[in-house]
XYZ file of C-alpha atoms in Angstrom:
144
model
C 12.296 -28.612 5.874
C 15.314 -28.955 3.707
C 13.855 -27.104 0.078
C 13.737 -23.111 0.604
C 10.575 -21.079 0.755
C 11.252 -18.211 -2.181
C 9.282 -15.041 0.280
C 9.505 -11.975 0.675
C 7.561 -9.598 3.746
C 7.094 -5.529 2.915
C 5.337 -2.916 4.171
C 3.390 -0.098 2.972
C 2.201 2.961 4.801
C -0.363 5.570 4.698
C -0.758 8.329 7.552
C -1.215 5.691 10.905
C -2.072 2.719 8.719
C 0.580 -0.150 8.200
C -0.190 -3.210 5.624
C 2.367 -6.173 6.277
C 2.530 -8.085 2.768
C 3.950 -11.683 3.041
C 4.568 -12.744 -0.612
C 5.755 -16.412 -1.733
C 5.689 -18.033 -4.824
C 2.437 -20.136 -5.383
C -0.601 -19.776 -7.395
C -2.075 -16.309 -7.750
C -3.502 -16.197 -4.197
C -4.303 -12.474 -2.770
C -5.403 -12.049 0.983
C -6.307 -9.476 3.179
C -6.327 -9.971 6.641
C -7.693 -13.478 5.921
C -10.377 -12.988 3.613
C -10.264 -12.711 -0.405
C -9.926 -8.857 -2.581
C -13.912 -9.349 -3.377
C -14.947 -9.048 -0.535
C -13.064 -5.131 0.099
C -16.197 -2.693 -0.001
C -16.960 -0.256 -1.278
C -16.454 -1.001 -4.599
C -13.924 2.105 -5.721
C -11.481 1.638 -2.717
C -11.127 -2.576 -4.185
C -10.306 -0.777 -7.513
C -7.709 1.286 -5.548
C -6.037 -2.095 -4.424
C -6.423 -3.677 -7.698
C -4.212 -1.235 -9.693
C -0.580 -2.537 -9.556
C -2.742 -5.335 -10.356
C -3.924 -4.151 -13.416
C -0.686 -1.896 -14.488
C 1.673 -4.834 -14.249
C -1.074 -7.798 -15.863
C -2.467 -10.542 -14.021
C 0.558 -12.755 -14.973
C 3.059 -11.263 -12.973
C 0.965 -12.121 -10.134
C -0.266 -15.761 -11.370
C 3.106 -17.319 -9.646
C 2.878 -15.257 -6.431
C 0.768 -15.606 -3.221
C 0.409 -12.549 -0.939
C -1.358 -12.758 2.256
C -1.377 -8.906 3.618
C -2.442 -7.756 7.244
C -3.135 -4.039 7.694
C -4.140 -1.957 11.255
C -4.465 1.385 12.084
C -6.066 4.203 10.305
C -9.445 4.650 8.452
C -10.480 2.489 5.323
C -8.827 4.969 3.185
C -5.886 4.952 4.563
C -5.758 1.542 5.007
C -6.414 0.872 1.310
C -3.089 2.985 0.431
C -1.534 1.126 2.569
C -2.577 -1.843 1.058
C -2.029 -0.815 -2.271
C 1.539 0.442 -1.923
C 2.576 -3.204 0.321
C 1.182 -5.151 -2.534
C 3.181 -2.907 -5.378
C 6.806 -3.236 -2.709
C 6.239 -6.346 -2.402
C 6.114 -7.450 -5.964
C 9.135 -5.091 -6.890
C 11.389 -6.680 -4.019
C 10.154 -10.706 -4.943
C 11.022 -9.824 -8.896
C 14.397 -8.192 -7.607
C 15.520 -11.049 -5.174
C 14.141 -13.996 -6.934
C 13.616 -13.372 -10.799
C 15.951 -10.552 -12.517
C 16.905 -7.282 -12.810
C 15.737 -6.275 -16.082
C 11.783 -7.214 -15.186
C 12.490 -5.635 -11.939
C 13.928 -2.222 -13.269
C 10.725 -2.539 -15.982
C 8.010 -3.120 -13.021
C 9.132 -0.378 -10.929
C 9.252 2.142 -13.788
C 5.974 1.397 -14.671
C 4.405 1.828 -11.424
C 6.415 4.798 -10.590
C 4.935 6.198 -13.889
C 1.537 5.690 -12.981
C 1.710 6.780 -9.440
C 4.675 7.482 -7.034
C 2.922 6.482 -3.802
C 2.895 3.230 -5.249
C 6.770 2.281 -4.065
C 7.384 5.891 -2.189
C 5.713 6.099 1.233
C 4.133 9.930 1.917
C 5.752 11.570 4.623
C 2.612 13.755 5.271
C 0.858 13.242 8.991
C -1.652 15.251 11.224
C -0.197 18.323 12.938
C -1.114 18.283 16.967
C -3.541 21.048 17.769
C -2.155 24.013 19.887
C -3.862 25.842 22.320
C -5.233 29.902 21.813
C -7.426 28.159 18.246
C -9.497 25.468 17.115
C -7.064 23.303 15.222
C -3.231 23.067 14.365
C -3.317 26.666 12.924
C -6.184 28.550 13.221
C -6.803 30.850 15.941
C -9.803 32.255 17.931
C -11.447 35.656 16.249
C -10.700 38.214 17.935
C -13.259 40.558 19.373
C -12.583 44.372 20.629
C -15.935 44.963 22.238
């Protein structure tokens, strides 16, 4: 147990879903909850997760593992999550183990693309209150 583990563990969140992404240097290997990116259906919400992929090039990625675990929330959600764990992650293994200068580079290229990539969104459900049907609406109001 004497030679370090290079790792890094980040989190990415989307309404009530949280993704947990464990990422160590190895061979390219990308998990979630267990089980490989092809087998994420339907087929637009995998393109969802594959786009820090894509933006920063398969290379970046080639000497990384990352094994993520996500709960809560629907499958959208949970793909955001996903998406923005994976894109952290990658940022704060680059910044601790690599340099600066890539590290700067990657996050200003997925901050171009799309902010929710590093920046969580603070938005959640309102509770319902009572006198209407939802968190603002109210009952119609009838003189007769």
């Amino acid at each position: 147990m004497a030679s370090t583990l290079q790792s890094v563990q980040v989190f990415g969140r989307k309404k009530t879903a949280t993704a947990v992404c464990y990422c160590k240097e190895g061979k390219g290997l990308l998990k979630i909850n267990g089980s490989p990116l092809d087998h994420v259906q339907p087929l637009m919400l995998r393109e969802k997760i594959q786009e820090p992929l894509e933006l920063l090039g398969k290379e970046r990625f080639a000497l990384v593992d990352m094994r993520v675990r996500v709960k809560g929330g629907g499958h959208v959600s949970q793909v955001y999550a996903i998406r923005q764990a994976i894109a952290k992650a990658i940022v704060a293994y680059y910044q601790k183990y690599v340099d600066e200068a890539s590290k700067a580079e990657i996050k200003a290229v997925l901050l171009a693309y799309d902010r929710t990539l590093l920046v969580a969104d603070p938005r959640r459900m309102e509770p319902k209150k009572f006198g209407g049907p939802g968190a603002r609406a109210r009952y119609q109001k009838s003189y007769r």
